[in-house]
Amino acid sequence: MDFLIQNWYLIVAVIAVLAFAGLPTAEQKEKIMAWLLYAVTKAEAEFGSGTGQAKLHYVYNMFIDKFPVAAKCITFEAFSTMVDQALEEMRKMLQDNKKIATL
């Protein structure tokens, strides 16, 4: 017990380093965002409009399967925000290229 009291700062530092090491890197976030664009497009094609929550949970379940480690580090709220960003990107792509809409 004395060891814990005397070295609490080392224990906290080790926990912080381990927690930080588990966070996705910028490259991993970029890969996840590219995959999310695919996933939201697939969910939109499969479910259609007016099924937002169903699509969100569908994509989230796909995300957990595809990126299990990142899924443990990213909250559902943060994931939802990332999905919103991917949806914005999808809408831009649809406006810019009508051929994509046929897919």
PDB file of N, CA, C and O in Angstrom, residues 14-95:
ATOM      1  N   VAL A  14       1.476   6.120 -16.278  1.00  0.00           N
ATOM      2  CA  VAL A  14       1.411   4.895 -17.077  1.00  0.00           C
ATOM      3  C   VAL A  14       0.000   4.701 -17.630  1.00  0.00           C
ATOM      4  O   VAL A  14      -0.173   4.369 -18.813  1.00  0.00           O
ATOM      5  N   ILE A  15      -1.006   4.942 -16.817  1.00  0.00           N
ATOM      6  CA  ILE A  15      -2.394   4.816 -17.279  1.00  0.00           C
ATOM      7  C   ILE A  15      -2.672   5.812 -18.397  1.00  0.00           C
ATOM      8  O   ILE A  15      -3.297   5.481 -19.401  1.00  0.00           O
ATOM      9  N   ALA A  16      -2.187   7.046 -18.243  1.00  0.00           N
ATOM     10  CA  ALA A  16      -2.396   8.068 -19.269  1.00  0.00           C
ATOM     11  C   ALA A  16      -1.716   7.687 -20.586  1.00  0.00           C
ATOM     12  O   ALA A  16      -2.294   7.851 -21.658  1.00  0.00           O
ATOM     13  N   VAL A  17      -0.514   7.174 -20.515  1.00  0.00           N
ATOM     14  CA  VAL A  17       0.209   6.760 -21.724  1.00  0.00           C
ATOM     15  C   VAL A  17      -0.524   5.608 -22.402  1.00  0.00           C
ATOM     16  O   VAL A  17      -0.689   5.599 -23.631  1.00  0.00           O
ATOM     17  N   LEU A  18      -0.974   4.644 -21.631  1.00  0.00           N
ATOM     18  CA  LEU A  18      -1.698   3.514 -22.216  1.00  0.00           C
ATOM     19  C   LEU A  18      -3.005   3.964 -22.852  1.00  0.00           C
ATOM     20  O   LEU A  18      -3.374   3.490 -23.925  1.00  0.00           O
ATOM     21  N   ALA A  19      -3.700   4.885 -22.211  1.00  0.00           N
ATOM     22  CA  ALA A  19      -4.963   5.390 -22.768  1.00  0.00           C
ATOM     23  C   ALA A  19      -4.702   6.169 -24.050  1.00  0.00           C
ATOM     24  O   ALA A  19      -5.423   6.032 -25.034  1.00  0.00           O
ATOM     25  N   PHE A  20      -3.664   6.990 -24.063  1.00  0.00           N
ATOM     26  CA  PHE A  20      -3.329   7.781 -25.245  1.00  0.00           C
ATOM     27  C   PHE A  20      -2.890   6.898 -26.397  1.00  0.00           C
ATOM     28  O   PHE A  20      -3.215   7.153 -27.554  1.00  0.00           O
ATOM     29  N   ALA A  21      -2.186   5.825 -26.096  1.00  0.00           N
ATOM     30  CA  ALA A  21      -1.695   4.914 -27.136  1.00  0.00           C
ATOM     31  C   ALA A  21      -2.845   4.233 -27.862  1.00  0.00           C
ATOM     32  O   ALA A  21      -2.718   3.859 -29.023  1.00  0.00           O
ATOM     33  N   GLY A  22      -3.988   4.096 -27.218  1.00  0.00           N
ATOM     34  CA  GLY A  22      -5.120   3.437 -27.840  1.00  0.00           C
ATOM     35  C   GLY A  22      -5.939   4.324 -28.751  1.00  0.00           C
ATOM     36  O   GLY A  22      -6.798   3.840 -29.476  1.00  0.00           O
ATOM     37  N   LEU A  23      -5.691   5.628 -28.741  1.00  0.00           N
ATOM     38  CA  LEU A  23      -6.462   6.544 -29.577  1.00  0.00           C
ATOM     39  C   LEU A  23      -6.062   6.420 -31.037  1.00  0.00           C
ATOM     40  O   LEU A  23      -4.893   6.208 -31.355  1.00  0.00           O
ATOM     41  N   PRO A  24      -7.025   6.558 -31.934  1.00  0.00           N
ATOM     42  CA  PRO A  24      -6.702   6.462 -33.362  1.00  0.00           C
ATOM     43  C   PRO A  24      -5.793   7.613 -33.822  1.00  0.00           C
ATOM     44  O   PRO A  24      -5.960   8.748 -33.395  1.00  0.00           O
ATOM     45  N   THR A  25      -4.859   7.304 -34.708  1.00  0.00           N
ATOM     46  CA  THR A  25      -3.976   8.323 -35.268  1.00  0.00           C
ATOM     47  C   THR A  25      -4.722   9.096 -36.356  1.00  0.00           C
ATOM     48  O   THR A  25      -5.815   8.704 -36.769  1.00  0.00           O
ATOM     49  N   ALA A  26      -4.106  10.153 -36.843  1.00  0.00           N
ATOM     50  CA  ALA A  26      -4.716  10.946 -37.915  1.00  0.00           C
ATOM     51  C   ALA A  26      -4.923  10.086 -39.162  1.00  0.00           C
ATOM     52  O   ALA A  26      -5.947  10.192 -39.837  1.00  0.00           O
ATOM     53  N   GLU A  27      -3.973   9.222 -39.456  1.00  0.00           N
ATOM     54  CA  GLU A  27      -4.083   8.331 -40.622  1.00  0.00           C
ATOM     55  C   GLU A  27      -5.244   7.348 -40.441  1.00  0.00           C
ATOM     56  O   GLU A  27      -6.005   7.085 -41.374  1.00  0.00           O
ATOM     57  N   GLN A  28      -5.379   6.827 -39.239  1.00  0.00           N
ATOM     58  CA  GLN A  28      -6.479   5.899 -38.967  1.00  0.00           C
ATOM     59  C   GLN A  28      -7.823   6.618 -39.056  1.00  0.00           C
ATOM     60  O   GLN A  28      -8.789   6.061 -39.580  1.00  0.00           O
ATOM     61  N   LYS A  29      -7.882   7.851 -38.556  1.00  0.00           N
ATOM     62  CA  LYS A  29      -9.127   8.628 -38.633  1.00  0.00           C
ATOM     63  C   LYS A  29      -9.498   8.887 -40.092  1.00  0.00           C
ATOM     64  O   LYS A  29     -10.667   8.820 -40.468  1.00  0.00           O
ATOM     65  N   GLU A  30      -8.493   9.160 -40.912  1.00  0.00           N
ATOM     66  CA  GLU A  30      -8.729   9.378 -42.347  1.00  0.00           C
ATOM     67  C   GLU A  30      -9.277   8.105 -43.003  1.00  0.00           C
ATOM     68  O   GLU A  30     -10.212   8.162 -43.800  1.00  0.00           O
ATOM     69  N   LYS A  31      -8.709   6.979 -42.638  1.00  0.00           N
ATOM     70  CA  LYS A  31      -9.170   5.691 -43.167  1.00  0.00           C
ATOM     71  C   LYS A  31     -10.606   5.420 -42.713  1.00  0.00           C
ATOM     72  O   LYS A  31     -11.443   4.974 -43.501  1.00  0.00           O
ATOM     73  N   ILE A  32     -10.894   5.720 -41.457  1.00  0.00           N
ATOM     74  CA  ILE A  32     -12.247   5.522 -40.932  1.00  0.00           C
ATOM     75  C   ILE A  32     -13.230   6.433 -41.651  1.00  0.00           C
ATOM     76  O   ILE A  32     -14.326   5.999 -42.029  1.00  0.00           O
ATOM     77  N   MET A  33     -12.852   7.686 -41.884  1.00  0.00           N
ATOM     78  CA  MET A  33     -13.760   8.623 -42.560  1.00  0.00           C
ATOM     79  C   MET A  33     -14.024   8.172 -43.999  1.00  0.00           C
ATOM     80  O   MET A  33     -15.152   8.277 -44.474  1.00  0.00           O
ATOM     81  N   ALA A  34     -13.007   7.667 -44.681  1.00  0.00           N
ATOM     82  CA  ALA A  34     -13.207   7.167 -46.046  1.00  0.00           C
ATOM     83  C   ALA A  34     -14.142   5.961 -46.026  1.00  0.00           C
ATOM     84  O   ALA A  34     -15.039   5.842 -46.867  1.00  0.00           O
ATOM     85  N   TRP A  35     -13.954   5.083 -45.056  1.00  0.00           N
ATOM     86  CA  TRP A  35     -14.834   3.926 -44.943  1.00  0.00           C
ATOM     87  C   TRP A  35     -16.259   4.358 -44.592  1.00  0.00           C
ATOM     88  O   TRP A  35     -17.221   3.789 -45.107  1.00  0.00           O
ATOM     89  N   LEU A  36     -16.384   5.360 -43.716  1.00  0.00           N
ATOM     90  CA  LEU A  36     -17.714   5.849 -43.342  1.00  0.00           C
ATOM     91  C   LEU A  36     -18.474   6.381 -44.546  1.00  0.00           C
ATOM     92  O   LEU A  36     -19.692   6.210 -44.631  1.00  0.00           O
ATOM     93  N   LEU A  37     -17.792   7.020 -45.461  1.00  0.00           N
ATOM     94  CA  LEU A  37     -18.440   7.503 -46.677  1.00  0.00           C
ATOM     95  C   LEU A  37     -19.055   6.328 -47.439  1.00  0.00           C
ATOM     96  O   LEU A  37     -20.199   6.394 -47.882  1.00  0.00           O
ATOM     97  N   TYR A  38     -18.296   5.259 -47.546  1.00  0.00           N
ATOM     98  CA  TYR A  38     -18.822   4.043 -48.176  1.00  0.00           C
ATOM     99  C   TYR A  38     -20.013   3.497 -47.391  1.00  0.00           C
ATOM    100  O   TYR A  38     -21.053   3.155 -47.955  1.00  0.00           O
ATOM    101  N   ALA A  39     -19.875   3.411 -46.073  1.00  0.00           N
ATOM    102  CA  ALA A  39     -20.908   2.801 -45.229  1.00  0.00           C
ATOM    103  C   ALA A  39     -22.216   3.588 -45.255  1.00  0.00           C
ATOM    104  O   ALA A  39     -23.295   3.003 -45.342  1.00  0.00           O
ATOM    105  N   VAL A  40     -22.130   4.924 -45.187  1.00  0.00           N
ATOM    106  CA  VAL A  40     -23.373   5.711 -45.198  1.00  0.00           C
ATOM    107  C   VAL A  40     -24.039   5.647 -46.566  1.00  0.00           C
ATOM    108  O   VAL A  40     -25.265   5.646 -46.666  1.00  0.00           O
ATOM    109  N   THR A  41     -23.242   5.561 -47.624  1.00  0.00           N
ATOM    110  CA  THR A  41     -23.796   5.425 -48.965  1.00  0.00           C
ATOM    111  C   THR A  41     -24.521   4.081 -49.102  1.00  0.00           C
ATOM    112  O   THR A  41     -25.626   4.014 -49.635  1.00  0.00           O
ATOM    113  N   LYS A  42     -23.912   3.031 -48.586  1.00  0.00           N
ATOM    114  CA  LYS A  42     -24.529   1.712 -48.619  1.00  0.00           C
ATOM    115  C   LYS A  42     -25.816   1.696 -47.785  1.00  0.00           C
ATOM    116  O   LYS A  42     -26.839   1.159 -48.221  1.00  0.00           O
ATOM    117  N   ALA A  43     -25.778   2.291 -46.605  1.00  0.00           N
ATOM    118  CA  ALA A  43     -26.963   2.326 -45.740  1.00  0.00           C
ATOM    119  C   ALA A  43     -28.082   3.135 -46.384  1.00  0.00           C
ATOM    120  O   ALA A  43     -29.254   2.752 -46.315  1.00  0.00           O
ATOM    121  N   GLU A  44     -27.727   4.226 -47.025  1.00  0.00           N
ATOM    122  CA  GLU A  44     -28.734   5.055 -47.704  1.00  0.00           C
ATOM    123  C   GLU A  44     -29.392   4.267 -48.830  1.00  0.00           C
ATOM    124  O   GLU A  44     -30.615   4.313 -49.000  1.00  0.00           O
ATOM    125  N   ALA A  45     -28.599   3.537 -49.588  1.00  0.00           N
ATOM    126  CA  ALA A  45     -29.143   2.742 -50.688  1.00  0.00           C
ATOM    127  C   ALA A  45     -30.020   1.604 -50.166  1.00  0.00           C
ATOM    128  O   ALA A  45     -31.044   1.282 -50.764  1.00  0.00           O
ATOM    129  N   GLU A  46     -29.623   1.031 -49.057  1.00  0.00           N
ATOM    130  CA  GLU A  46     -30.359  -0.118 -48.526  1.00  0.00           C
ATOM    131  C   GLU A  46     -31.647   0.277 -47.799  1.00  0.00           C
ATOM    132  O   GLU A  46     -32.671  -0.373 -47.948  1.00  0.00           O
ATOM    133  N   PHE A  47     -31.590   1.355 -47.007  1.00  0.00           N
ATOM    134  CA  PHE A  47     -32.731   1.725 -46.174  1.00  0.00           C
ATOM    135  C   PHE A  47     -33.594   2.843 -46.762  1.00  0.00           C
ATOM    136  O   PHE A  47     -34.753   2.974 -46.407  1.00  0.00           O
ATOM    137  N   GLY A  48     -33.013   3.693 -47.593  1.00  0.00           N
ATOM    138  CA  GLY A  48     -33.756   4.819 -48.145  1.00  0.00           C
ATOM    139  C   GLY A  48     -33.875   5.964 -47.143  1.00  0.00           C
ATOM    140  O   GLY A  48     -33.307   5.925 -46.058  1.00  0.00           O
ATOM    141  N   SER A  49     -34.648   6.963 -47.507  1.00  0.00           N
ATOM    142  CA  SER A  49     -34.766   8.138 -46.645  1.00  0.00           C
ATOM    143  C   SER A  49     -35.806   7.908 -45.555  1.00  0.00           C
ATOM    144  O   SER A  49     -36.649   7.024 -45.652  1.00  0.00           O
ATOM    145  N   GLY A  50     -35.710   8.714 -44.502  1.00  0.00           N
ATOM    146  CA  GLY A  50     -36.662   8.644 -43.413  1.00  0.00           C
ATOM    147  C   GLY A  50     -36.372   7.562 -42.388  1.00  0.00           C
ATOM    148  O   GLY A  50     -37.198   7.283 -41.530  1.00  0.00           O
ATOM    149  N   THR A  51     -35.201   6.951 -42.456  1.00  0.00           N
ATOM    150  CA  THR A  51     -34.844   5.881 -41.520  1.00  0.00           C
ATOM    151  C   THR A  51     -33.509   6.184 -40.852  1.00  0.00           C
ATOM    152  O   THR A  51     -32.665   5.300 -40.704  1.00  0.00           O
ATOM    153  N   GLY A  52     -33.329   7.422 -40.436  1.00  0.00           N
ATOM    154  CA  GLY A  52     -32.044   7.892 -39.928  1.00  0.00           C
ATOM    155  C   GLY A  52     -31.459   7.067 -38.803  1.00  0.00           C
ATOM    156  O   GLY A  52     -30.291   6.677 -38.845  1.00  0.00           O
ATOM    157  N   GLN A  53     -32.237   6.793 -37.764  1.00  0.00           N
ATOM    158  CA  GLN A  53     -31.706   6.051 -36.617  1.00  0.00           C
ATOM    159  C   GLN A  53     -31.368   4.612 -36.992  1.00  0.00           C
ATOM    160  O   GLN A  53     -30.363   4.071 -36.536  1.00  0.00           O
ATOM    161  N   ALA A  54     -32.186   4.006 -37.825  1.00  0.00           N
ATOM    162  CA  ALA A  54     -31.899   2.636 -38.268  1.00  0.00           C
ATOM    163  C   ALA A  54     -30.592   2.605 -39.061  1.00  0.00           C
ATOM    164  O   ALA A  54     -29.763   1.703 -38.872  1.00  0.00           O
ATOM    165  N   LYS A  55     -30.412   3.586 -39.938  1.00  0.00           N
ATOM    166  CA  LYS A  55     -29.175   3.653 -40.726  1.00  0.00           C
ATOM    167  C   LYS A  55     -27.973   3.890 -39.822  1.00  0.00           C
ATOM    168  O   LYS A  55     -26.923   3.270 -40.014  1.00  0.00           O
ATOM    169  N   LEU A  56     -28.140   4.779 -38.840  1.00  0.00           N
ATOM    170  CA  LEU A  56     -27.034   5.082 -37.930  1.00  0.00           C
ATOM    171  C   LEU A  56     -26.600   3.828 -37.174  1.00  0.00           C
ATOM    172  O   LEU A  56     -25.406   3.523 -37.106  1.00  0.00           O
ATOM    173  N   HIS A  57     -27.532   3.088 -36.657  1.00  0.00           N
ATOM    174  CA  HIS A  57     -27.183   1.873 -35.914  1.00  0.00           C
ATOM    175  C   HIS A  57     -26.638   0.785 -36.831  1.00  0.00           C
ATOM    176  O   HIS A  57     -25.738   0.036 -36.441  1.00  0.00           O
ATOM    177  N   TYR A  58     -27.133   0.728 -38.042  1.00  0.00           N
ATOM    178  CA  TYR A  58     -26.609  -0.211 -39.033  1.00  0.00           C
ATOM    179  C   TYR A  58     -25.137   0.087 -39.320  1.00  0.00           C
ATOM    180  O   TYR A  58     -24.282  -0.807 -39.291  1.00  0.00           O
ATOM    181  N   VAL A  59     -24.840   1.358 -39.559  1.00  0.00           N
ATOM    182  CA  VAL A  59     -23.459   1.767 -39.844  1.00  0.00           C
ATOM    183  C   VAL A  59     -22.591   1.565 -38.608  1.00  0.00           C
ATOM    184  O   VAL A  59     -21.440   1.129 -38.715  1.00  0.00           O
ATOM    185  N   TYR A  60     -23.128   1.842 -37.432  1.00  0.00           N
ATOM    186  CA  TYR A  60     -22.362   1.653 -36.198  1.00  0.00           C
ATOM    187  C   TYR A  60     -21.996   0.184 -36.006  1.00  0.00           C
ATOM    188  O   TYR A  60     -20.856  -0.130 -35.654  1.00  0.00           O
ATOM    189  N   ASN A  61     -22.924  -0.708 -36.258  1.00  0.00           N
ATOM    190  CA  ASN A  61     -22.630  -2.138 -36.136  1.00  0.00           C
ATOM    191  C   ASN A  61     -21.579  -2.573 -37.154  1.00  0.00           C
ATOM    192  O   ASN A  61     -20.698  -3.382 -36.842  1.00  0.00           O
ATOM    193  N   MET A  62     -21.643  -2.022 -38.364  1.00  0.00           N
ATOM    194  CA  MET A  62     -20.623  -2.304 -39.371  1.00  0.00           C
ATOM    195  C   MET A  62     -19.263  -1.791 -38.896  1.00  0.00           C
ATOM    196  O   MET A  62     -18.236  -2.444 -39.088  1.00  0.00           O
ATOM    197  N   PHE A  63     -19.272  -0.600 -38.283  1.00  0.00           N
ATOM    198  CA  PHE A  63     -18.043   0.021 -37.780  1.00  0.00           C
ATOM    199  C   PHE A  63     -17.403  -0.845 -36.693  1.00  0.00           C
ATOM    200  O   PHE A  63     -16.186  -1.063 -36.703  1.00  0.00           O
ATOM    201  N   ILE A  64     -18.210  -1.351 -35.781  1.00  0.00           N
ATOM    202  CA  ILE A  64     -17.686  -2.196 -34.706  1.00  0.00           C
ATOM    203  C   ILE A  64     -17.024  -3.445 -35.295  1.00  0.00           C
ATOM    204  O   ILE A  64     -15.960  -3.870 -34.833  1.00  0.00           O
ATOM    205  N   ASP A  65     -17.641  -4.018 -36.319  1.00  0.00           N
ATOM    206  CA  ASP A  65     -17.066  -5.199 -36.963  1.00  0.00           C
ATOM    207  C   ASP A  65     -15.773  -4.882 -37.700  1.00  0.00           C
ATOM    208  O   ASP A  65     -14.817  -5.653 -37.672  1.00  0.00           O
ATOM    209  N   LYS A  66     -15.740  -3.746 -38.379  1.00  0.00           N
ATOM    210  CA  LYS A  66     -14.588  -3.371 -39.215  1.00  0.00           C
ATOM    211  C   LYS A  66     -13.424  -2.815 -38.389  1.00  0.00           C
ATOM    212  O   LYS A  66     -12.263  -3.093 -38.688  1.00  0.00           O
ATOM    213  N   PHE A  67     -13.735  -2.015 -37.364  1.00  0.00           N
ATOM    214  CA  PHE A  67     -12.704  -1.340 -36.566  1.00  0.00           C
ATOM    215  C   PHE A  67     -12.940  -1.597 -35.072  1.00  0.00           C
ATOM    216  O   PHE A  67     -13.290  -0.671 -34.330  1.00  0.00           O
ATOM    217  N   PRO A  68     -12.755  -2.823 -34.596  1.00  0.00           N
ATOM    218  CA  PRO A  68     -13.086  -3.130 -33.201  1.00  0.00           C
ATOM    219  C   PRO A  68     -12.275  -2.345 -32.168  1.00  0.00           C
ATOM    220  O   PRO A  68     -12.803  -1.953 -31.137  1.00  0.00           O
ATOM    221  N   VAL A  69     -11.006  -2.082 -32.445  1.00  0.00           N
ATOM    222  CA  VAL A  69     -10.179  -1.337 -31.482  1.00  0.00           C
ATOM    223  C   VAL A  69     -10.603   0.121 -31.447  1.00  0.00           C
ATOM    224  O   VAL A  69     -10.778   0.697 -30.373  1.00  0.00           O
ATOM    225  N   ALA A  70     -10.788   0.723 -32.604  1.00  0.00           N
ATOM    226  CA  ALA A  70     -11.210   2.126 -32.659  1.00  0.00           C
ATOM    227  C   ALA A  70     -12.593   2.294 -32.039  1.00  0.00           C
ATOM    228  O   ALA A  70     -12.874   3.309 -31.401  1.00  0.00           O
ATOM    229  N   ALA A  71     -13.453   1.294 -32.195  1.00  0.00           N
ATOM    230  CA  ALA A  71     -14.805   1.370 -31.638  1.00  0.00           C
ATOM    231  C   ALA A  71     -14.775   1.466 -30.121  1.00  0.00           C
ATOM    232  O   ALA A  71     -15.675   2.052 -29.521  1.00  0.00           O
ATOM    233  N   LYS A  72     -13.745   0.935 -29.507  1.00  0.00           N
ATOM    234  CA  LYS A  72     -13.619   1.016 -28.050  1.00  0.00           C
ATOM    235  C   LYS A  72     -13.150   2.400 -27.598  1.00  0.00           C
ATOM    236  O   LYS A  72     -13.344   2.773 -26.450  1.00  0.00           O
ATOM    237  N   CYS A  73     -12.530   3.147 -28.501  1.00  0.00           N
ATOM    238  CA  CYS A  73     -11.980   4.460 -28.151  1.00  0.00           C
ATOM    239  C   CYS A  73     -12.902   5.612 -28.538  1.00  0.00           C
ATOM    240  O   CYS A  73     -12.733   6.719 -28.043  1.00  0.00           O
ATOM    241  N   ILE A  74     -13.823   5.359 -29.438  1.00  0.00           N
ATOM    242  CA  ILE A  74     -14.694   6.418 -29.956  1.00  0.00           C
ATOM    243  C   ILE A  74     -16.091   6.241 -29.369  1.00  0.00           C
ATOM    244  O   ILE A  74     -16.691   5.171 -29.513  1.00  0.00           O
ATOM    245  N   THR A  75     -16.594   7.274 -28.730  1.00  0.00           N
ATOM    246  CA  THR A  75     -17.932   7.200 -28.149  1.00  0.00           C
ATOM    247  C   THR A  75     -18.975   7.179 -29.268  1.00  0.00           C
ATOM    248  O   THR A  75     -18.704   7.591 -30.402  1.00  0.00           O
ATOM    249  N   PHE A  76     -20.173   6.726 -28.929  1.00  0.00           N
ATOM    250  CA  PHE A  76     -21.248   6.694 -29.914  1.00  0.00           C
ATOM    251  C   PHE A  76     -21.579   8.108 -30.382  1.00  0.00           C
ATOM    252  O   PHE A  76     -21.867   8.328 -31.561  1.00  0.00           O
ATOM    253  N   GLU A  77     -21.511   9.084 -29.480  1.00  0.00           N
ATOM    254  CA  GLU A  77     -21.792  10.470 -29.842  1.00  0.00           C
ATOM    255  C   GLU A  77     -20.761  10.993 -30.832  1.00  0.00           C
ATOM    256  O   GLU A  77     -21.108  11.656 -31.808  1.00  0.00           O
ATOM    257  N   ALA A  78     -19.486  10.688 -30.589  1.00  0.00           N
ATOM    258  CA  ALA A  78     -18.438  11.101 -31.525  1.00  0.00           C
ATOM    259  C   ALA A  78     -18.612  10.391 -32.863  1.00  0.00           C
ATOM    260  O   ALA A  78     -18.432  10.994 -33.925  1.00  0.00           O
ATOM    261  N   PHE A  79     -18.978   9.122 -32.808  1.00  0.00           N
ATOM    262  CA  PHE A  79     -19.223   8.366 -34.029  1.00  0.00           C
ATOM    263  C   PHE A  79     -20.367   8.988 -34.819  1.00  0.00           C
ATOM    264  O   PHE A  79     -20.286   9.143 -36.039  1.00  0.00           O
ATOM    265  N   SER A  80     -21.427   9.372 -34.134  1.00  0.00           N
ATOM    266  CA  SER A  80     -22.575   9.999 -34.784  1.00  0.00           C
ATOM    267  C   SER A  80     -22.165  11.290 -35.496  1.00  0.00           C
ATOM    268  O   SER A  80     -22.610  11.562 -36.613  1.00  0.00           O
ATOM    269  N   THR A  81     -21.294  12.058 -34.865  1.00  0.00           N
ATOM    270  CA  THR A  81     -20.783  13.284 -35.491  1.00  0.00           C
ATOM    271  C   THR A  81     -19.977  12.947 -36.746  1.00  0.00           C
ATOM    272  O   THR A  81     -20.099  13.623 -37.770  1.00  0.00           O
ATOM    273  N   MET A  82     -19.180  11.901 -36.664  1.00  0.00           N
ATOM    274  CA  MET A  82     -18.392  11.480 -37.826  1.00  0.00           C
ATOM    275  C   MET A  82     -19.311  11.034 -38.965  1.00  0.00           C
ATOM    276  O   MET A  82     -19.034  11.322 -40.134  1.00  0.00           O
ATOM    277  N   VAL A  83     -20.393  10.367 -38.630  1.00  0.00           N
ATOM    278  CA  VAL A  83     -21.362   9.938 -39.643  1.00  0.00           C
ATOM    279  C   VAL A  83     -21.997  11.162 -40.297  1.00  0.00           C
ATOM    280  O   VAL A  83     -22.172  11.205 -41.514  1.00  0.00           O
ATOM    281  N   ASP A  84     -22.331  12.172 -39.499  1.00  0.00           N
ATOM    282  CA  ASP A  84     -22.894  13.413 -40.054  1.00  0.00           C
ATOM    283  C   ASP A  84     -21.932  14.045 -41.058  1.00  0.00           C
ATOM    284  O   ASP A  84     -22.341  14.524 -42.110  1.00  0.00           O
ATOM    285  N   GLN A  85     -20.640  14.037 -40.734  1.00  0.00           N
ATOM    286  CA  GLN A  85     -19.634  14.580 -41.651  1.00  0.00           C
ATOM    287  C   GLN A  85     -19.582  13.756 -42.937  1.00  0.00           C
ATOM    288  O   GLN A  85     -19.470  14.311 -44.036  1.00  0.00           O
ATOM    289  N   ALA A  86     -19.658  12.445 -42.811  1.00  0.00           N
ATOM    290  CA  ALA A  86     -19.641  11.584 -43.992  1.00  0.00           C
ATOM    291  C   ALA A  86     -20.885  11.809 -44.844  1.00  0.00           C
ATOM    292  O   ALA A  86     -20.819  11.811 -46.078  1.00  0.00           O
ATOM    293  N   LEU A  87     -22.026  12.036 -44.197  1.00  0.00           N
ATOM    294  CA  LEU A  87     -23.261  12.321 -44.937  1.00  0.00           C
ATOM    295  C   LEU A  87     -23.151  13.632 -45.712  1.00  0.00           C
ATOM    296  O   LEU A  87     -23.618  13.725 -46.853  1.00  0.00           O
ATOM    297  N   GLU A  88     -22.544  14.638 -45.103  1.00  0.00           N
ATOM    298  CA  GLU A  88     -22.327  15.911 -45.803  1.00  0.00           C
ATOM    299  C   GLU A  88     -21.459  15.692 -47.033  1.00  0.00           C
ATOM    300  O   GLU A  88     -21.742  16.237 -48.104  1.00  0.00           O
ATOM    301  N   GLU A  89     -20.409  14.905 -46.877  1.00  0.00           N
ATOM    302  CA  GLU A  89     -19.515  14.614 -48.001  1.00  0.00           C
ATOM    303  C   GLU A  89     -20.273  13.855 -49.093  1.00  0.00           C
ATOM    304  O   GLU A  89     -20.114  14.145 -50.284  1.00  0.00           O
ATOM    305  N   MET A  90     -21.121  12.906 -48.702  1.00  0.00           N
ATOM    306  CA  MET A  90     -21.909  12.149 -49.674  1.00  0.00           C
ATOM    307  C   MET A  90     -22.847  13.083 -50.439  1.00  0.00           C
ATOM    308  O   MET A  90     -22.973  12.980 -51.660  1.00  0.00           O
ATOM    309  N   ARG A  91     -23.489  13.997 -49.732  1.00  0.00           N
ATOM    310  CA  ARG A  91     -24.406  14.941 -50.388  1.00  0.00           C
ATOM    311  C   ARG A  91     -23.663  15.832 -51.384  1.00  0.00           C
ATOM    312  O   ARG A  91     -24.162  16.104 -52.471  1.00  0.00           O
ATOM    313  N   LYS A  92     -22.456  16.261 -51.011  1.00  0.00           N
ATOM    314  CA  LYS A  92     -21.640  17.064 -51.934  1.00  0.00           C
ATOM    315  C   LYS A  92     -21.309  16.259 -53.187  1.00  0.00           C
ATOM    316  O   LYS A  92     -21.375  16.766 -54.296  1.00  0.00           O
ATOM    317  N   MET A  93     -20.955  15.001 -52.980  1.00  0.00           N
ATOM    318  CA  MET A  93     -20.615  14.150 -54.118  1.00  0.00           C
ATOM    319  C   MET A  93     -21.820  13.967 -55.029  1.00  0.00           C
ATOM    320  O   MET A  93     -21.682  13.978 -56.256  1.00  0.00           O
ATOM    321  N   LEU A  94     -22.994  13.805 -54.460  1.00  0.00           N
ATOM    322  CA  LEU A  94     -24.204  13.633 -55.258  1.00  0.00           C
ATOM    323  C   LEU A  94     -24.541  14.888 -56.053  1.00  0.00           C
ATOM    324  O   LEU A  94     -25.008  14.810 -57.188  1.00  0.00           O
ATOM    325  N   GLN A  95     -24.303  16.059 -55.466  1.00  0.00           N
ATOM    326  CA  GLN A  95     -24.553  17.318 -56.175  1.00  0.00           C
ATOM    327  C   GLN A  95     -23.566  17.504 -57.313  1.00  0.00           C
ATOM    328  O   GLN A  95     -23.932  17.966 -58.393  1.00  0.00           O
TER     329      GLN A  95
END
